[in-house]
Coordinates of C-alpha atoms in Angstrom, one line a residue:
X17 CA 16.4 -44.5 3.0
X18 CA 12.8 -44.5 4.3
X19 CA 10.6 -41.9 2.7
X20 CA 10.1 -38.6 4.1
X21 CA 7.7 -38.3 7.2
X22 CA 4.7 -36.2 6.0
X23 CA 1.9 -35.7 8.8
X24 CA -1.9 -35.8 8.2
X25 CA -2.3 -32.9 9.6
X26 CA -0.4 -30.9 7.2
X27 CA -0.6 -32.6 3.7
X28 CA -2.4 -29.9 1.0
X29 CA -1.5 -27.3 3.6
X30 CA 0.7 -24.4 3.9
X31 CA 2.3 -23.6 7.2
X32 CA 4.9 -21.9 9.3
X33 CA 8.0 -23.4 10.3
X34 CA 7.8 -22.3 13.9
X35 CA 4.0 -23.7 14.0
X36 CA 5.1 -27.2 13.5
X37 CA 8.3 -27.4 15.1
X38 CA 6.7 -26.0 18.3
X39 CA 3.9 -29.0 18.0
X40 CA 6.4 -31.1 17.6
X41 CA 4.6 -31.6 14.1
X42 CA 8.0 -31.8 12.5
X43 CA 11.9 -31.4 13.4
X44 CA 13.7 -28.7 11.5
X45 CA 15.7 -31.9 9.8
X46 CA 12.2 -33.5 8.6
X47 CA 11.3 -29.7 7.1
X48 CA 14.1 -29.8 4.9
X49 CA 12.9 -33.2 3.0
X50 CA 11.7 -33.3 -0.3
X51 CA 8.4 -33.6 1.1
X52 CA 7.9 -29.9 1.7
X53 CA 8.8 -26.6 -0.3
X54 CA 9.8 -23.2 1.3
X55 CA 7.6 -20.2 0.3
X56 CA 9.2 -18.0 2.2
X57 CA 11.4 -17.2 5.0
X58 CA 9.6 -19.4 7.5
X59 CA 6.7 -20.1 5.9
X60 CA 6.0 -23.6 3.7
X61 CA 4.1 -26.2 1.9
X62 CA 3.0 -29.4 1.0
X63 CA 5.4 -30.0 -1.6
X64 CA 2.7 -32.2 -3.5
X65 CA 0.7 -28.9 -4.0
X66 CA 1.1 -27.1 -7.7
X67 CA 3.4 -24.0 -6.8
X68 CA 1.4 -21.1 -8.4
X69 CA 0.6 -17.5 -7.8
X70 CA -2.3 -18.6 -5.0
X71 CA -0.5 -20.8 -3.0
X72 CA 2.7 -17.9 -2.9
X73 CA -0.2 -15.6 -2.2
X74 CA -1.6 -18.2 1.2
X75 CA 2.3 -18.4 2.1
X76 CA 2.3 -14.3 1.8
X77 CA -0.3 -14.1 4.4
X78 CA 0.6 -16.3 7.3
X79 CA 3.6 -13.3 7.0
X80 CA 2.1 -10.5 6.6
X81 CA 0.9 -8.2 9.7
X82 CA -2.4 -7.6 10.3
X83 CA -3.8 -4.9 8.1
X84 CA -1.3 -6.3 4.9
X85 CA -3.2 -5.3 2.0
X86 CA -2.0 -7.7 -1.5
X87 CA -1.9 -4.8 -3.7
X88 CA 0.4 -4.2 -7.2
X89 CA 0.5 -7.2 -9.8
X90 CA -0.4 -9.5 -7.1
X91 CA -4.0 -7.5 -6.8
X92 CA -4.0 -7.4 -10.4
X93 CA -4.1 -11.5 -10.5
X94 CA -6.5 -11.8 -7.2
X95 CA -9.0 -9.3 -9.3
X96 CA -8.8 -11.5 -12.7
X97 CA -6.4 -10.5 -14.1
X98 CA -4.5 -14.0 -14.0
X99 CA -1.8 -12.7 -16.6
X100 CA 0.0 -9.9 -15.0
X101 CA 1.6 -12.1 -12.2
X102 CA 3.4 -15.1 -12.4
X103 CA 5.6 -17.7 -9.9
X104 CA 8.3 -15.9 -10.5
X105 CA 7.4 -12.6 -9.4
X106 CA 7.4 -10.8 -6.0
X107 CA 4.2 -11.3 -3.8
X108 CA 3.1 -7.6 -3.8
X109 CA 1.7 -5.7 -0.4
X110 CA 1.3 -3.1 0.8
X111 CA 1.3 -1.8 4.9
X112 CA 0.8 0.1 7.0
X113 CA 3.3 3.3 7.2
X114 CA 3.3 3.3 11.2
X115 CA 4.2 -0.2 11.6
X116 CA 7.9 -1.8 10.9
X117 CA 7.8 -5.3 8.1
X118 CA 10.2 -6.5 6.3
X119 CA 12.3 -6.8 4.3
X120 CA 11.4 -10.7 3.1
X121 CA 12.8 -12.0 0.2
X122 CA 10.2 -13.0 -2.3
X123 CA 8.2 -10.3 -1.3
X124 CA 8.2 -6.2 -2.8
X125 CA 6.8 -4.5 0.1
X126 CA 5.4 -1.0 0.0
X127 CA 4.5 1.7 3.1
X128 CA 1.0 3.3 2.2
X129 CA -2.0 4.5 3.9
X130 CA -4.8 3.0 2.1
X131 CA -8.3 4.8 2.2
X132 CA -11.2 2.3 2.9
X133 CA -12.5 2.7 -0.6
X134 CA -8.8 1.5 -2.1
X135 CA -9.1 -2.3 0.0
X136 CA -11.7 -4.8 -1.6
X137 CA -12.0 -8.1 0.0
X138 CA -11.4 -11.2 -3.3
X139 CA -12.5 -14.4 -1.2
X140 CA -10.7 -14.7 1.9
X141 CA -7.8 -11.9 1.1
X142 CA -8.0 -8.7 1.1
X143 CA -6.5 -6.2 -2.2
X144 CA -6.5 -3.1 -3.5
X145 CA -9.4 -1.7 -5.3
X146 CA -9.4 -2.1 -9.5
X147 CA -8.8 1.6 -10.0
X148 CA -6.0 1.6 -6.8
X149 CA -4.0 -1.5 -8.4
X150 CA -4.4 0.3 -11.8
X151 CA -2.8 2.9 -10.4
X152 CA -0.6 1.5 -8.5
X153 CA 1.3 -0.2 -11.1
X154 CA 0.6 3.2 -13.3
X155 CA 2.6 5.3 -11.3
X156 CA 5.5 3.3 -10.2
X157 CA 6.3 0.9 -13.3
X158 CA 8.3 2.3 -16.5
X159 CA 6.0 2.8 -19.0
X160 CA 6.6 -0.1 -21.0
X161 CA 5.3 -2.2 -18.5
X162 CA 2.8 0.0 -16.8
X163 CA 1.0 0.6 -20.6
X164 CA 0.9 -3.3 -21.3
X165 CA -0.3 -4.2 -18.0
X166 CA -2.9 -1.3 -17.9
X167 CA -4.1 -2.7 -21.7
X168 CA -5.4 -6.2 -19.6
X169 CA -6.5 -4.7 -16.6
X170 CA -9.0 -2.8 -18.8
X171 CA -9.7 -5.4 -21.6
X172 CA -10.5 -8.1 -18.6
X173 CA -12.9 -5.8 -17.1
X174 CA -11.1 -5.4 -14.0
X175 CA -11.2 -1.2 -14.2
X176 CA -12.8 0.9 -16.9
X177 CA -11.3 3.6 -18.8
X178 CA -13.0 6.5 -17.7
X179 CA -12.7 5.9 -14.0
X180 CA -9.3 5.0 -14.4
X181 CA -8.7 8.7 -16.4
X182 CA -10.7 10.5 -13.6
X183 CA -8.7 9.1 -10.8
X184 CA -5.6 10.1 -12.3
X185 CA -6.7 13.3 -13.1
X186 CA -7.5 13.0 -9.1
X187 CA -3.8 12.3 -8.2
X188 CA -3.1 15.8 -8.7
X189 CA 0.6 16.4 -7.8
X190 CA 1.0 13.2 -6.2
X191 CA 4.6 11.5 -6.3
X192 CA 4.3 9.2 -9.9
X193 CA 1.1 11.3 -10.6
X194 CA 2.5 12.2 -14.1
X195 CA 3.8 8.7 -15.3
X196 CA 0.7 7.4 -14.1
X197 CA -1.5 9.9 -16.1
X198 CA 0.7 9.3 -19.3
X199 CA 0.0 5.7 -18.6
X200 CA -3.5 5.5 -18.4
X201 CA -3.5 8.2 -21.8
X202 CA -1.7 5.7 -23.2
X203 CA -3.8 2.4 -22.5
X204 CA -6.2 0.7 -24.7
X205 CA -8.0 -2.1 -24.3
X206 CA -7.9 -3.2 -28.1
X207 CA -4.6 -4.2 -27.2
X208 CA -4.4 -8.5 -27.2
X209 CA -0.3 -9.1 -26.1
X210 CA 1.9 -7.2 -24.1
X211 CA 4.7 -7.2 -26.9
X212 CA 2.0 -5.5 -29.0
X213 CA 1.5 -2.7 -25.9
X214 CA 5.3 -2.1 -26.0
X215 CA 5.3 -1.7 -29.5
X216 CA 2.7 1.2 -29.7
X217 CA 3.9 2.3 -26.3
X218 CA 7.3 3.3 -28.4
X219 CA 5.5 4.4 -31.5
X220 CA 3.3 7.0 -29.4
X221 CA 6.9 8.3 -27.9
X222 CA 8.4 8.2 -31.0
X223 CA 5.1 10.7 -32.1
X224 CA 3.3 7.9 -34.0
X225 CA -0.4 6.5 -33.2
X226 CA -1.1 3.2 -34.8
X227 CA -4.2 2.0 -34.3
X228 CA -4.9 -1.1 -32.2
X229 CA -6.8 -4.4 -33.8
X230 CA -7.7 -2.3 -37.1
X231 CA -10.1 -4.2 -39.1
X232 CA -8.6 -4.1 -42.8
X233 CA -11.5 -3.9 -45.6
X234 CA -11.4 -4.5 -49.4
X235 CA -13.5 -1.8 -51.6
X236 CA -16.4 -3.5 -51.5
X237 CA -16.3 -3.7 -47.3
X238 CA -15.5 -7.0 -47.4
X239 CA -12.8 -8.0 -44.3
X240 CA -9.7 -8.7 -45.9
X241 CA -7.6 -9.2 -41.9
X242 CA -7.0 -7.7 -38.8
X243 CA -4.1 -6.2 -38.1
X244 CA -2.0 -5.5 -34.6
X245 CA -1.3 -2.1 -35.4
X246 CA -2.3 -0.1 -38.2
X247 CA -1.9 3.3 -40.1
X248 CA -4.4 3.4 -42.0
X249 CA -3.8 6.7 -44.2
X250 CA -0.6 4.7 -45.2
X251 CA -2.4 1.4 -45.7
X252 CA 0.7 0.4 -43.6
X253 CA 0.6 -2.6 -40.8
X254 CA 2.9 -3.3 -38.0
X255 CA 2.3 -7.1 -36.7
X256 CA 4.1 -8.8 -33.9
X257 CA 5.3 -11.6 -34.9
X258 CA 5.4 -14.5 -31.2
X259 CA 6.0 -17.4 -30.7
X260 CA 2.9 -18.9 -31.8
X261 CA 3.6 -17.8 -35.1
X262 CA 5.7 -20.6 -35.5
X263 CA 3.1 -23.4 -34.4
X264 CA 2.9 -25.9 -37.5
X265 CA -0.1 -24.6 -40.4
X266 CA 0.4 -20.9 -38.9
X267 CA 3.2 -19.9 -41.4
X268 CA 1.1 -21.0 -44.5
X269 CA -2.1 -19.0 -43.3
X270 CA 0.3 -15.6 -42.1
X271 CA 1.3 -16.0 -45.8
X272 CA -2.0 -16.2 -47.0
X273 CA -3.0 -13.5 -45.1
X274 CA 0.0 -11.1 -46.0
X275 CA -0.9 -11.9 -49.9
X276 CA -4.3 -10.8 -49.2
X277 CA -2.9 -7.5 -47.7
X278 CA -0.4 -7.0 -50.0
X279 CA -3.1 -7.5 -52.9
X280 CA -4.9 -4.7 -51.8
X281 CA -2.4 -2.1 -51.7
X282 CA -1.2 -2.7 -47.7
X283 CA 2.1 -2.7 -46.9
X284 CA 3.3 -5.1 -43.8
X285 CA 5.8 -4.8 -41.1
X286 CA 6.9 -7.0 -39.1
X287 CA 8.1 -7.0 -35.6
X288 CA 9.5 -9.7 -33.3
X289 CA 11.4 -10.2 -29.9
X290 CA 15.0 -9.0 -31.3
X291 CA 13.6 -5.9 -32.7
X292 CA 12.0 -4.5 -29.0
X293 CA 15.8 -4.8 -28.1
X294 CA 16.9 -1.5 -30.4
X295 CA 13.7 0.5 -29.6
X296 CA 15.5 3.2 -31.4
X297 CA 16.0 1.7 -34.2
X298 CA 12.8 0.1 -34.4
X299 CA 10.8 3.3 -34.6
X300 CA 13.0 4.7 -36.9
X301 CA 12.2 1.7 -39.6
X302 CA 8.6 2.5 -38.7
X303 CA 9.0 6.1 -39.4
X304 CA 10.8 5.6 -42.2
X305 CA 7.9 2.9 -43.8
X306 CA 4.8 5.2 -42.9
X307 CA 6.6 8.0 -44.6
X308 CA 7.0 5.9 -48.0
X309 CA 3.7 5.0 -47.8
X310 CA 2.0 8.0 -47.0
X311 CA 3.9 9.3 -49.9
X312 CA 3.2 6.4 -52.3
X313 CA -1.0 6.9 -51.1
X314 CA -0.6 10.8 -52.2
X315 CA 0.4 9.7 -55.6
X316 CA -2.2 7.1 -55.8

């Protein structure tokens, strides 16, 4: 079987199917080779090119209508912040109310008027503001995504915390107004995983507030660790526990590190994957720990 035909004029690109057909670039037959990859309805690529985030993002746009705006997690990653969007993920955009698009699977499509001052321009596409994509994904996600993705948008440097605050304040009684404020309350940009966002996300519902990254001292001031979340008062620590915990050398230096906790009167939780499954429960062993210890530090 020869190899598949792949034209100058379109290796390292991304096309439509009714661009090259029409040329005579391609037959439909030739399209469906290994040679090329469907993006979307219509729309593909070279299939030589890496298949990331960018090149769904160029496939996006030779859909789009004029005036699409990439807005949601897809903004998020145009802006910087690479982690909140991934290959697997819907292209996010947003259009014009007025106008009739969609629906196109592989892409979440949303009907909003945009103000001039919520479009910024990243290269050659065009995106919702920081504080608009901040708000954006504030006001429609559940909290437990919203929270975590809010936590990188802010320690990136993508949107600051006090314009964030006032432009929720700004929503006023805007549909998702309320989720998005408790959101952006709930945000910090201490935060360094996700899983450690959704585990203080549920411990400020459950009427708990760990502190983020706490920087555990002996009695001399000397650093003894840094902890995920801490309590403190309790001299209690929550730590997720990922998957790079299990990379070879790390168990021996966690261990080291608990001992050096534990010698100074800290007491250590951990949390993994499995446990974010039984949120209830979760918080309950939580509770339960902070109350032992606060007890234990009032006898101290």
């Amino acid at each position: 079987m020869p190899p598949p035909r792949r034209p100058e004029q379109l290796r390292g690109r991304v096309f439509r199917k009714r661009d090259v057909l029409s040329r005579g670039l391609l037959t439909a037959g030739e399209l469906r080779s290994s040679a090329w990859r469907r993006l979307f309805r219509g729309v593909y690529a070279d299939a030589a090119l890496p298949l990331t985030v960018g090149l769904r993002v160029t496939g996006a746009a030779l859909l789009c209508p004029p005036g699409a705006v990439f807005s949601g997690r897809t903004a998020a990653h145009l802006l910087g912040a690479t982690a909140l969007a991934d290959v697997g993920m819907p292209v996010e955009v947003t259009v014009d109310p007025a106008g009739r698009f969609g629906p196109v699977t592989g892409l979440r499509i949303r009907q909003a008027a945009l103000a001039p001052g919520d479009v910024v321009r990243v290269g050659s596409r065009r995106c919702t503001s920081p504080v608009r994509t901040a708000l954006d994904i504030a006001r429609t996600e559940p909290l437990l995504d919203a929270v975590p993705a809010l936590d990188v948008l802010l320690a990136d440097g993508v949107v600051a915390h006090p314009e964030l605050r006032q432009a929720a304040a700004d929503l006023g009684g805007a549909r998702g107004s309320r989720r998005a404020g408790r959101a952006v309350e709930l945000a910090d940009l201490r935060a360094e995983s996700p899983p450690e966002s959704r585990v203080r996300v549920l411990l400020a519902l459950g009427g708990l507030a760990p502190v983020p990254q706490f920087v555990v001292r002996d009695a001399a001031g000397g650093f003894v660790a840094r902890v995920d979340l801490a309590f403190p008062d309790a001299r209690l620590a929550v730590e997720y526990d990922g998957a790079w915990h299990a990379e070879p050398g790390q168990f021996a230096k966690d261990r080291r590190r608990l001992d050096r906790l534990v010698a100074i009167g800290w007491t250590v939780l951990h949390v993994t994957a499995a446990d974010l499954r039984d949120p209830v429960a979760l918080v309950a062993r939580i509770r339960a720990a902070y109350r032992r210890c606060t007890i234990g530090e009032g006898a101290r």
